[in-house]
Tab-separated table of C-alpha atoms in Angstrom:
chain	number	residue	atom	x	y	z
A	50	MET	CA	1.259	26.047	34.845
A	51	SER	CA	-1.801	24.262	36.264
A	52	LEU	CA	-3.315	21.168	34.644
A	53	ALA	CA	-6.392	23.211	33.730
A	54	GLY	CA	-4.134	25.772	32.044
A	55	LEU	CA	-2.359	23.076	30.051
A	56	ARG	CA	-5.675	21.556	29.030
A	57	SER	CA	-6.988	24.874	27.794
A	58	ARG	CA	-3.897	25.287	25.589
A	59	TRP	CA	-3.983	21.752	24.231
A	60	PRO	CA	-6.388	22.398	21.288
A	61	ALA	CA	-4.112	25.144	19.929
A	62	ALA	CA	-0.992	23.008	20.450
A	63	ARG	CA	-2.653	20.037	18.730
A	64	ALA	CA	-3.822	22.177	15.803
A	65	SER	CA	-0.258	23.493	15.431
A	66	LEU	CA	1.224	19.990	15.476
A	67	ILE	CA	-1.304	18.805	12.892
A	68	ALA	CA	-0.531	21.814	10.667
A	69	LEU	CA	3.159	21.004	10.945
A	70	ALA	CA	2.600	17.319	10.111
A	71	ILE	CA	0.497	18.242	7.067
A	72	ALA	CA	3.115	20.774	5.935
A	73	PHE	CA	5.918	18.173	6.169
A	74	GLY	CA	3.756	15.625	4.333
A	75	LEU	CA	2.936	18.032	1.516
A	76	LEU	CA	6.563	19.067	1.254
A	77	ASP	CA	7.647	15.450	0.983
A	78	GLY	CA	4.989	14.573	-1.578
A	79	CYS	CA	5.042	17.788	-3.576
A	80	PRO	CA	5.811	17.043	-7.236
A	81	LEU	CA	8.976	18.640	-8.586
A	82	PRO	CA	9.968	18.684	-12.247
A	83	GLU	CA	12.814	16.325	-13.178
A	84	GLY	CA	16.182	18.044	-13.014
A	85	ALA	CA	15.036	20.639	-10.470
A	86	GLY	CA	18.192	20.089	-8.423
A	87	SER	CA	18.044	23.219	-6.288
A	88	ALA	CA	14.371	22.686	-5.431
A	89	GLU	CA	15.126	19.091	-4.478
A	90	ARG	CA	18.011	20.235	-2.291
A	91	ALA	CA	15.732	22.807	-0.627
A	92	ARG	CA	13.142	20.109	0.002
A	93	ARG	CA	15.739	17.847	1.598
A	94	TRP	CA	16.970	20.688	3.786
A	95	LEU	CA	13.450	21.575	4.939
A	96	LEU	CA	12.657	17.927	5.699
A	97	GLN	CA	15.754	17.488	7.872
A	98	PRO	CA	13.823	17.747	11.194
A	99	VAL	CA	11.710	14.699	10.282
A	100	ASP	CA	14.341	12.838	8.282
A	101	GLY	CA	15.118	10.387	11.090
A	102	VAL	CA	11.468	9.376	11.575
A	103	LYS	CA	10.948	9.137	7.820
A	104	ARG	CA	13.987	6.882	7.409
A	105	ASP	CA	13.408	4.727	10.510
A	106	LEU	CA	9.734	4.097	9.756
A	107	GLU	CA	10.192	4.034	5.953
A	108	LEU	CA	7.462	6.617	5.412
A	109	THR	CA	6.778	8.640	2.302
A	110	GLN	CA	4.085	10.879	0.876
A	111	ARG	CA	5.043	10.225	-2.759
A	112	TRP	CA	2.606	7.646	-4.077
A	113	THR	CA	3.527	6.091	-7.388
A	114	LEU	CA	1.222	3.211	-8.283
A	115	PHE	CA	1.804	2.283	-11.927
A	116	ARG	CA	3.635	5.530	-12.591
A	117	LYS	CA	4.324	4.289	-16.099
A	118	ALA	CA	2.576	1.507	-17.988
A	119	SER	CA	5.126	0.895	-20.693
A	120	THR	CA	4.614	-1.402	-23.675
A	121	ARG	CA	8.156	-2.769	-23.138
A	122	ARG	CA	7.839	-5.150	-20.216
A	123	PHE	CA	9.189	-8.507	-19.047
A	124	ARG	CA	8.074	-11.953	-18.011
A	125	MET	CA	10.113	-13.978	-15.564
A	126	VAL	CA	11.316	-17.410	-16.627
A	127	VAL	CA	12.736	-20.077	-14.296
A	128	ASP	CA	14.300	-23.187	-15.813
A	129	GLY	CA	16.936	-25.813	-15.107
A	130	LEU	CA	19.469	-27.927	-17.018
A	131	ASP	CA	19.294	-31.690	-16.460
A	132	ARG	CA	22.155	-34.179	-16.660
A	133	ARG	CA	21.331	-34.974	-20.302
A	134	GLY	CA	21.884	-31.331	-21.232
A	135	ALA	CA	18.218	-30.417	-21.780
A	136	TRP	CA	16.634	-27.273	-20.303
A	137	GLN	CA	13.460	-27.949	-18.320
A	138	LEU	CA	11.074	-24.992	-18.192
A	139	LEU	CA	9.608	-24.802	-14.686
A	140	TYR	CA	7.964	-21.392	-14.494
A	141	ARG	CA	7.059	-18.681	-16.948
A	142	ALA	CA	4.883	-15.750	-15.875
A	143	GLY	CA	1.432	-15.922	-17.462
A	144	ASP	CA	1.965	-19.520	-18.679
A	145	ASP	CA	-0.462	-21.922	-16.974
A	146	GLU	CA	1.389	-24.965	-18.316
A	147	HIS	CA	4.636	-23.960	-16.628
A	148	ASP	CA	3.458	-22.789	-13.258
A	149	ALA	CA	5.748	-24.442	-10.684
A	150	TYR	CA	6.195	-21.914	-7.843
A	151	GLY	CA	3.291	-19.918	-9.323
A	152	ASP	CA	1.480	-19.234	-6.025
A	153	MET	CA	4.674	-18.206	-4.312
A	154	LEU	CA	5.886	-15.945	-7.109
A	155	ALA	CA	2.489	-14.265	-7.461
A	156	TYR	CA	2.606	-13.121	-3.833
A	157	ARG	CA	2.861	-9.337	-3.907
A	158	ARG	CA	6.009	-9.012	-1.800
A	159	MET	CA	7.821	-11.607	-3.918
A	160	ARG	CA	6.793	-9.894	-7.139
A	161	GLY	CA	7.956	-6.602	-5.671
A	162	THR	CA	11.513	-7.940	-5.558
A	163	TYR	CA	11.696	-9.350	-9.096
A	164	ASN	CA	9.369	-7.219	-11.225
A	165	PRO	CA	11.716	-4.684	-12.908
A	166	ARG	CA	11.321	-1.000	-12.085
A	167	GLY	CA	10.907	0.455	-15.549
A	168	GLN	CA	13.655	-1.227	-17.576
A	169	LEU	CA	15.986	-1.743	-14.600
A	170	GLU	CA	16.353	-4.585	-12.106
A	171	ARG	CA	15.458	-3.842	-8.496
A	172	GLY	CA	17.930	-3.599	-5.640
A	173	GLN	CA	16.987	-6.981	-4.193
A	174	TYR	CA	16.707	-8.775	-7.542
A	175	ARG	CA	20.148	-10.450	-7.590
A	176	ARG	CA	19.764	-11.782	-4.059
A	177	PHE	CA	16.257	-12.996	-4.905
A	178	ALA	CA	17.363	-14.659	-8.156
A	179	ARG	CA	20.256	-16.432	-6.422
A	180	TRP	CA	17.932	-17.671	-3.669
A	181	MET	CA	15.332	-18.778	-6.227
A	182	ALA	CA	17.865	-20.690	-8.332
A	183	GLN	CA	19.247	-22.410	-5.226
A	184	ARG	CA	15.719	-23.349	-4.198
A	185	VAL	CA	15.128	-24.909	-7.636
A	186	LEU	CA	18.329	-26.962	-7.307
A	187	ALA	CA	17.272	-28.104	-3.820
A	188	ASP	CA	13.797	-29.107	-5.065
A	189	HIS	CA	15.019	-30.815	-8.257
A	190	PRO	CA	17.925	-33.211	-7.691
A	191	GLU	CA	17.853	-34.083	-11.422
A	192	LEU	CA	18.988	-30.559	-12.354
A	193	VAL	CA	22.620	-29.461	-12.425
A	194	VAL	CA	22.053	-25.799	-13.283
A	195	ALA	CA	19.142	-23.499	-12.399
A	196	ARG	CA	18.500	-20.204	-14.127
A	197	VAL	CA	16.287	-17.195	-13.398
A	198	ARG	CA	15.913	-14.517	-16.072
A	199	MET	CA	13.560	-12.033	-17.693
A	200	GLU	CA	12.228	-12.335	-21.206
A	201	ARG	CA	11.385	-9.047	-22.879
A	202	ILE	CA	7.797	-8.773	-24.112
A	203	GLU	CA	6.053	-6.181	-26.264
A	204	ILE	CA	2.550	-5.184	-25.210
A	205	ARG	CA	0.200	-3.933	-27.924
A	206	ASP	CA	-3.582	-3.522	-27.980
A	207	GLY	CA	-4.133	-5.459	-24.788
A	208	THR	CA	-2.008	-8.466	-25.594
A	209	TYR	CA	1.705	-9.254	-25.476
A	210	THR	CA	4.269	-10.771	-27.818
A	211	PRO	CA	7.345	-12.589	-26.452
A	212	THR	CA	10.598	-11.423	-28.104
A	213	ASN	CA	12.877	-14.332	-27.119
A	214	GLU	CA	15.351	-11.734	-25.820
A	215	PHE	CA	16.520	-12.414	-22.291
A	216	THR	CA	18.100	-10.238	-19.656
A	217	MET	CA	18.851	-10.097	-15.908
A	218	GLU	CA	20.027	-13.699	-15.953
A	219	GLN	CA	21.189	-15.421	-12.778
A	220	ARG	CA	22.579	-18.988	-12.880
A	221	GLU	CA	23.421	-21.299	-10.026
A	222	ILE	CA	25.455	-24.477	-10.613
A	223	ARG	CA	25.074	-27.519	-8.357
A	224	ARG	CA	28.205	-27.972	-6.314
A	225	ALA	CA	29.699	-31.473	-6.031
A	226	PRO	CA	28.627	-33.065	-2.717
B	133	MET	CA	-6.707	35.263	13.569
B	134	LYS	CA	-10.180	34.169	12.506
B	135	VAL	CA	-8.687	31.548	10.187
B	136	TRP	CA	-6.444	30.235	12.978
B	137	ARG	CA	-9.407	30.017	15.379
B	138	GLY	CA	-11.354	28.139	12.725
B	139	TRP	CA	-8.400	25.772	12.251
B	140	ILE	CA	-8.224	25.057	16.011
B	141	GLU	CA	-11.985	24.493	16.143
B	142	LEU	CA	-11.848	22.126	13.171
B	143	TRP	CA	-9.329	19.825	14.860
B	144	ASP	CA	-11.143	20.075	18.205
B	145	ARG	CA	-14.413	18.611	16.961
B	146	ARG	CA	-15.866	15.423	18.363
B	147	GLU	CA	-18.004	12.707	16.781
B	148	PRO	CA	-19.072	9.063	17.252
B	149	VAL	CA	-16.139	6.646	17.103
B	150	THR	CA	-17.828	4.263	14.614
B	151	ALA	CA	-15.698	5.109	11.541
B	152	LEU	CA	-12.382	4.905	13.385
B	153	ALA	CA	-13.336	1.634	15.083
B	154	LEU	CA	-14.372	0.161	11.737
B	155	VAL	CA	-11.130	1.246	10.071
B	156	ARG	CA	-9.080	-0.216	12.945
B	157	ILE	CA	-10.810	-3.586	12.653
B	158	LEU	CA	-10.817	-3.738	8.837
B	159	VAL	CA	-7.187	-2.634	8.444
B	160	ALA	CA	-6.047	-5.141	11.071
B	161	LEU	CA	-7.990	-7.954	9.387
B	162	VAL	CA	-6.620	-7.129	5.928
B	163	LEU	CA	-3.043	-7.040	7.238
B	164	LEU	CA	-3.604	-10.219	9.241
B	165	TYR	CA	-4.792	-11.957	6.070
B	166	ASP	CA	-1.621	-10.833	4.285
B	167	TYR	CA	0.673	-12.104	7.038
B	168	LEU	CA	-1.171	-15.437	7.165
B	169	VAL	CA	-0.850	-15.836	3.387
B	170	MET	CA	2.893	-15.249	3.803
B	171	TRP	CA	3.019	-18.045	6.392
B	172	LYS	CA	0.861	-20.400	4.299
B	173	LEU	CA	3.148	-19.929	1.297
B	174	ASP	CA	6.186	-20.595	3.504
B	175	LEU	CA	7.683	-17.211	2.667
B	176	ILE	CA	8.625	-15.903	6.111
B	177	GLU	CA	12.128	-17.314	5.894
B	178	PRO	CA	12.981	-16.267	2.319
B	179	LEU	CA	11.559	-12.768	2.675
B	180	TRP	CA	12.940	-11.804	6.066
B	181	SER	CA	16.108	-13.892	6.585
B	182	LEU	CA	19.509	-12.772	5.405
B	183	PRO	CA	21.308	-14.953	2.829
B	184	PRO	CA	21.798	-17.876	2.553
B	185	ASP	CA	18.469	-18.735	4.287
B	186	GLY	CA	16.578	-15.976	2.520
B	187	TYR	CA	17.224	-12.906	0.445
B	188	ALA	CA	16.605	-10.066	2.895
B	189	THR	CA	18.802	-6.975	2.740
B	190	PRO	CA	21.552	-6.749	5.375
B	191	ASN	CA	21.070	-3.690	7.596
B	192	ASP	CA	21.969	-2.435	11.058
B	193	ARG	CA	18.469	-1.696	12.356
B	194	TRP	CA	17.372	-2.886	15.798
B	195	ALA	CA	15.749	-6.127	14.643
B	196	VAL	CA	18.976	-7.380	13.058
B	197	ARG	CA	21.199	-5.927	15.808
B	198	TRP	CA	19.198	-7.516	18.614
B	199	PHE	CA	17.963	-10.767	17.104
B	200	GLY	CA	20.262	-11.432	14.145
B	201	GLY	CA	19.058	-12.047	10.612
B	202	GLY	CA	18.362	-15.774	10.746
B	203	PRO	CA	15.140	-17.735	10.191
B	204	ASP	CA	14.292	-17.800	13.941
B	205	ALA	CA	14.464	-14.020	14.142
B	206	ALA	CA	12.334	-13.753	11.006
B	207	PHE	CA	9.695	-16.044	12.482
B	208	GLY	CA	9.817	-14.212	15.820
B	209	LEU	CA	9.222	-10.844	14.139
B	210	TRP	CA	6.413	-12.306	12.055
B	211	LEU	CA	4.775	-13.836	15.139
B	212	ALA	CA	5.047	-10.579	17.086
B	213	THR	CA	3.431	-8.747	14.156
B	214	VAL	CA	0.582	-11.246	13.973
B	215	ILE	CA	-0.033	-10.916	17.726
B	216	ALA	CA	-0.044	-7.104	17.370
B	217	LEU	CA	-2.580	-7.342	14.534
B	218	VAL	CA	-4.852	-9.722	16.450
B	219	ALA	CA	-4.731	-7.331	19.416
B	220	MET	CA	-5.482	-4.402	17.102
B	221	ALA	CA	-8.482	-6.141	15.557
B	222	ALA	CA	-9.787	-7.171	18.980
B	223	GLY	CA	-9.002	-3.765	20.461
B	224	ALA	CA	-6.885	-5.224	23.267
B	225	LEU	CA	-4.150	-2.858	24.459
B	226	THR	CA	-4.945	-1.164	21.165
B	227	ARG	CA	-2.486	1.717	21.277
B	228	VAL	CA	0.414	-0.521	22.296
B	229	ALA	CA	-0.542	-2.970	19.527
B	230	CYS	CA	-0.668	-0.174	16.930
B	231	VAL	CA	2.742	1.191	17.923
B	232	ALA	CA	4.211	-2.332	17.955
B	233	PHE	CA	2.832	-2.985	14.464
B	234	VAL	CA	4.306	0.245	13.046
B	235	LEU	CA	7.756	-0.496	14.507
B	236	LEU	CA	7.743	-4.134	13.354
B	237	SER	CA	6.424	-3.341	9.902
B	238	ALA	CA	9.216	-0.748	9.484
B	239	GLN	CA	11.776	-3.450	10.309
B	240	PHE	CA	10.317	-5.625	7.553
B	241	ALA	CA	10.659	-2.632	5.238
B	242	HIS	CA	14.374	-2.405	6.031
B	243	LEU	CA	14.832	-6.144	5.518
B	244	GLY	CA	12.941	-6.126	2.224
B	245	PRO	CA	12.884	-2.626	0.711
B	246	ASP	CA	11.461	-3.922	-2.570
B	247	ALA	CA	8.953	-6.147	-0.785
B	248	ASP	CA	7.595	-3.148	1.109
B	249	ARG	CA	4.885	-1.930	-1.234
B	250	GLY	CA	2.958	1.342	-1.294
B	251	ILE	CA	0.065	-0.213	0.613
B	252	ASP	CA	2.448	-1.251	3.422
B	253	GLN	CA	3.747	2.312	3.706
B	254	LEU	CA	0.223	3.719	3.641
B	255	LEU	CA	-1.096	1.325	6.295
B	256	ARG	CA	1.893	2.148	8.526
B	257	VAL	CA	0.787	5.797	8.400
B	258	VAL	CA	-2.839	4.794	9.031
B	259	VAL	CA	-1.988	2.590	12.021
B	260	ALA	CA	0.258	5.318	13.471
B	261	ILE	CA	-2.693	7.736	13.326
B	262	LEU	CA	-4.976	5.071	14.838
B	263	ALA	CA	-2.484	4.716	17.712
B	264	LEU	CA	-3.112	8.383	18.531
B	265	SER	CA	-6.896	8.039	18.187
B	266	ARG	CA	-9.535	6.556	20.467
B	267	SER	CA	-10.547	3.960	17.908
B	268	HIS	CA	-10.722	1.428	20.769
B	269	ALA	CA	-13.677	3.213	22.418
B	270	MET	CA	-16.053	0.833	20.624
B	271	TRP	CA	-16.039	-2.840	19.571
B	272	SER	CA	-12.939	-3.548	21.614
B	273	VAL	CA	-11.674	-5.512	24.587
B	274	ASP	CA	-10.345	-2.223	25.997
B	275	ALA	CA	-13.833	-0.649	25.986
B	276	TRP	CA	-15.333	-3.795	27.533
B	277	LEU	CA	-12.710	-3.808	30.260
B	278	TRP	CA	-13.201	-0.142	31.146
B	279	ARG	CA	-16.958	-0.732	31.256
B	280	ARG	CA	-16.424	-3.628	33.666
B	281	LEU	CA	-14.221	-1.403	35.807
B	282	GLY	CA	-17.089	1.085	36.056
B	283	ARG	CA	-15.396	3.755	33.902
B	284	PRO	CA	-16.910	3.273	30.444
B	285	MET	CA	-15.152	4.981	27.528
B	286	SER	CA	-17.178	7.657	25.803
B	287	PRO	CA	-18.191	6.684	22.266
B	288	ILE	CA	-17.881	10.354	21.321
B	289	VAL	CA	-14.211	10.927	20.531
B	290	PRO	CA	-11.979	13.566	18.922
B	291	ALA	CA	-12.667	13.639	15.175
B	292	TRP	CA	-9.199	14.830	14.092
B	293	PRO	CA	-7.740	11.334	13.461
B	294	ARG	CA	-10.574	10.657	10.995
B	295	TYR	CA	-10.037	14.021	9.301
B	296	LEU	CA	-6.331	13.284	9.031
B	297	LEU	CA	-7.003	9.826	7.572
B	298	PHE	CA	-9.450	11.406	5.150
B	299	ALA	CA	-6.772	13.897	4.036
B	300	GLN	CA	-4.279	11.044	3.711
B	301	LEU	CA	-6.622	9.046	1.473
B	302	VAL	CA	-7.269	12.055	-0.756
B	303	TRP	CA	-3.528	12.756	-0.973
B	304	VAL	CA	-2.746	9.139	-1.902
B	305	TYR	CA	-5.081	9.387	-4.892
B	306	PHE	CA	-3.988	12.882	-5.900
B	307	SER	CA	-0.304	12.046	-5.538
B	308	GLY	CA	-0.851	8.775	-7.424
B	309	GLY	CA	-2.481	10.816	-10.191
B	310	HIS	CA	0.162	13.529	-10.577
B	311	ASN	CA	2.976	10.965	-10.363
B	312	LYS	CA	1.591	9.045	-13.327
B	313	THR	CA	4.078	10.492	-15.765
B	314	GLY	CA	3.832	7.761	-18.421
B	315	THR	CA	2.298	9.010	-21.668
B	316	GLU	CA	0.079	5.875	-21.694
B	317	TRP	CA	-2.023	7.560	-19.015
B	318	GLY	CA	-2.958	10.427	-21.320
B	319	PRO	CA	-4.427	11.104	-24.747
B	320	TYR	CA	-0.973	11.192	-26.413
B	321	ASP	CA	-0.755	7.397	-26.179
B	322	GLY	CA	-4.507	6.883	-26.376
B	323	PHE	CA	-5.134	6.130	-22.680
B	324	THR	CA	-3.652	2.638	-23.080
B	325	ALA	CA	-2.196	2.366	-19.560
B	326	LEU	CA	-4.824	0.012	-18.123
B	327	ALA	CA	-4.756	-2.271	-21.163
B	328	ASN	CA	-0.946	-2.471	-20.900
B	329	THR	CA	-1.091	-3.239	-17.191
B	330	LEU	CA	-3.886	-5.792	-17.550
B	331	ALA	CA	-1.870	-7.603	-20.243
B	332	ASP	CA	1.343	-7.617	-18.146
B	333	PRO	CA	1.859	-11.271	-17.124
B	334	HIS	CA	3.415	-10.226	-13.803
B	335	PHE	CA	0.153	-8.570	-12.741
B	336	ALA	CA	-2.679	-10.040	-14.803
B	337	ARG	CA	-4.977	-12.492	-13.072
B	338	PHE	CA	-6.291	-13.902	-16.368
B	339	ALA	CA	-4.866	-14.523	-19.848
B	340	PRO	CA	-4.988	-11.218	-21.755
B	341	ASP	CA	-7.417	-12.311	-24.544
B	342	TRP	CA	-10.314	-10.498	-22.858
B	343	VAL	CA	-8.300	-7.261	-22.637
B	344	ALA	CA	-7.860	-7.183	-26.405
B	345	ALA	CA	-11.606	-7.764	-26.863
B	346	LEU	CA	-12.498	-4.907	-24.499
B	347	HIS	CA	-9.710	-2.556	-25.528
B	348	PRO	CA	-11.896	0.557	-26.106
B	349	LEU	CA	-13.469	0.052	-22.691
B	350	THR	CA	-10.066	-0.102	-21.002
B	351	ARG	CA	-9.255	3.297	-22.569
B	352	VAL	CA	-12.390	4.780	-21.029
B	353	ALA	CA	-11.429	3.168	-17.705
B	354	THR	CA	-7.908	4.660	-17.947
B	355	ALA	CA	-9.334	8.143	-18.558
B	356	LEU	CA	-11.764	7.680	-15.651
B	357	THR	CA	-8.965	6.485	-13.353
B	358	ILE	CA	-6.723	9.465	-14.010
B	359	THR	CA	-9.682	11.873	-13.714
B	360	PHE	CA	-10.749	10.215	-10.461
B	361	GLU	CA	-7.259	10.571	-8.997
B	362	LEU	CA	-6.557	14.127	-10.106
B	363	THR	CA	-9.945	15.392	-8.937
B	364	SER	CA	-9.755	13.623	-5.571
B	365	PRO	CA	-9.248	16.904	-3.601
B	366	LEU	CA	-12.797	17.778	-4.667
B	367	LEU	CA	-13.999	15.005	-2.353
B	368	ILE	CA	-13.154	17.309	0.571
B	369	VAL	CA	-15.394	20.015	-0.946
B	370	PHE	CA	-18.206	17.550	-1.755
B	371	THR	CA	-18.072	16.132	1.778
B	372	TYR	CA	-18.123	19.611	3.307
B	373	TYR	CA	-21.157	20.476	1.181
B	374	ALA	CA	-22.905	17.252	2.209
B	375	ALA	CA	-22.173	17.906	5.892
B	376	THR	CA	-23.535	21.461	5.641
B	377	ALA	CA	-26.436	20.759	3.275
B	378	ASP	CA	-28.761	23.069	5.215
B	379	ARG	CA	-26.629	26.138	4.446
B	380	PRO	CA	-27.278	28.330	1.407
B	381	GLY	CA	-25.221	28.374	-1.827
B	382	THR	CA	-25.904	27.453	-5.438
B	383	LEU	CA	-22.751	25.369	-5.879
B	384	ARG	CA	-23.473	23.459	-2.666
B	385	ARG	CA	-27.046	22.808	-3.773
B	386	TRP	CA	-25.975	21.537	-7.198
B	387	CYS	CA	-23.157	19.344	-5.877
B	388	ASN	CA	-25.576	17.732	-3.425
B	389	ARG	CA	-28.371	17.436	-5.969
B	390	LEU	CA	-26.081	15.803	-8.572
B	391	ARG	CA	-24.772	13.467	-5.867
B	392	LEU	CA	-21.190	14.148	-6.956
B	393	ARG	CA	-19.836	12.806	-3.668
B	394	ALA	CA	-21.726	9.521	-4.020
B	395	ILE	CA	-20.515	9.216	-7.622
B	396	TRP	CA	-16.904	9.798	-6.533
B	397	ILE	CA	-17.159	7.189	-3.752
B	398	ALA	CA	-18.843	4.687	-6.089
B	399	LEU	CA	-16.061	5.242	-8.651
B	400	GLY	CA	-13.444	4.630	-5.961
B	401	ILE	CA	-15.108	1.416	-4.833
B	402	SER	CA	-15.528	0.125	-8.399
B	403	PHE	CA	-11.917	1.088	-9.163
B	404	HIS	CA	-10.658	-1.116	-6.302
B	405	VAL	CA	-13.123	-3.947	-6.902
B	406	GLY	CA	-12.051	-3.947	-10.572
B	407	ILE	CA	-8.395	-4.169	-9.561
B	408	ALA	CA	-9.155	-6.986	-7.107
B	409	ILE	CA	-10.930	-8.999	-9.819
B	410	THR	CA	-8.535	-8.482	-12.731
B	411	MET	CA	-5.104	-8.038	-11.160
B	412	GLN	CA	-2.899	-9.816	-8.654
B	413	LEU	CA	-1.951	-6.898	-6.458
B	414	GLY	CA	-2.360	-8.650	-3.120
B	415	ILE	CA	-3.971	-6.612	-0.357
B	416	PHE	CA	-3.778	-3.266	-2.187
B	417	PRO	CA	-7.484	-3.050	-3.141
B	418	LEU	CA	-8.687	-4.485	0.182
B	419	GLY	CA	-6.381	-2.222	2.170
B	420	MET	CA	-7.695	0.835	0.337
B	421	LEU	CA	-11.332	-0.207	0.733
B	422	ALA	CA	-10.727	-0.759	4.454
B	423	LEU	CA	-10.203	3.017	4.703
B	424	TYR	CA	-13.484	3.954	3.047
B	425	PRO	CA	-15.582	4.204	6.264
B	426	ILE	CA	-13.729	7.481	6.942
B	427	VAL	CA	-15.229	9.158	3.885
B	428	LEU	CA	-18.741	8.641	5.259
B	429	LEU	CA	-20.340	11.221	7.532
B	430	PRO	CA	-21.060	10.020	11.091
B	431	ARG	CA	-24.824	10.301	10.516
B	432	GLU	CA	-24.526	8.138	7.359
B	433	LEU	CA	-22.660	5.466	9.300
B	434	ASP	CA	-25.303	5.604	12.031
B	435	ARG	CA	-28.068	5.176	9.445
B	436	PHE	CA	-26.135	2.297	7.873
B	437	GLY	CA	-25.647	0.677	11.290
B	438	ALA	CA	-29.332	1.065	12.140
B	439	ARG	CA	-30.297	-0.547	8.830
B	440	ILE	CA	-28.037	-3.526	9.571
B	441	ARG	CA	-29.467	-3.874	13.098
């Protein structure tokens, strides 16, 4: 086929490709009711041709910003045990008086790794917490143990109440030199 | 057959490149800011190195296979990304820079799946579309170079990348709306979602005292947010009506007269400005606002440009 022939067919080919891309996007992002196993399987089967691209480039068309805004949330607490046996509070989310590492922990990608998804810890949380506790020990030679954990909070009427219940705890102990 | 012909004609339209060039520059600058913040906070190593140097996720993707998962590799990938973004903003080897950014950003997503936020995924899609566009036909080193070579790039380019970005933006809002399954977003829990989020110490920029004082207002804002998101497909209709204002039709006339499109855009802007002021969500609001030039009609952008000049 001549170049002119190819050029004349290009608009139709492009429109087809765009239609296909939109169809795959809508299929990927289309909301399905929870427990619709067969529909989900059908979706996965239909998306097979683009699965490699989707996985390699980490692309999705399901957008879930603040899917839920539960009243049962958490605040992260970082503290360390000194040689006298006293816990030193270094960081507590939302507490201006204990704000060591505040700038770093407020960075969106950092928060993404520690802020629980719903009531569950994220996939990277343990690795993050271990790294964080080791960083605290490296920065504070006076500490023998560092601890990263989440305190449960209850949000009501635009304010929150700490519960003094802790979860997702990760401790690191200073090894003898 | 008529519908198919109309579909082909729609994606074959041409228009001034202004919106696409603006989006290219703004998106690149927003991302560049984010990567520089990461460097300033000394977070390249922890985020993108495998343990014990950092807390990245072990994987067998090309970046780890070729360069390893150490701090040097992390810095190298970061530097390459920054160079790609500078080139994108300047419009130098724009398409290569866009493709490089998408590939590098995807590697970061594999290294830090939880650190790869919605805005990162969205901007990867946007930059991939920009790579296929002629966004570099204006305000770019590429355009300057071609002009110097005596073959200037036409500032009238295919409009389909802008249409596709427009559809993507609308889908992000609509999908965000129908995925909000928490009862706090609806009347059952009294539209308390925004108040809850604004009081969450992991996100709040300020102490929550003010949220309690303005609680009724946050409920109105929650209702507006969910309405804005779920009605976002109407923006396509409003924009079509605005673009074809000279055609007949009662609905068209009323939509244009009530300025529904302008109201929707103003709501979107205030939504993101509000988030930027009250919450610590990083580049999310800026990244979204960087896409807003695509919702304007070419003639509106021209008028805006003329006013600035």
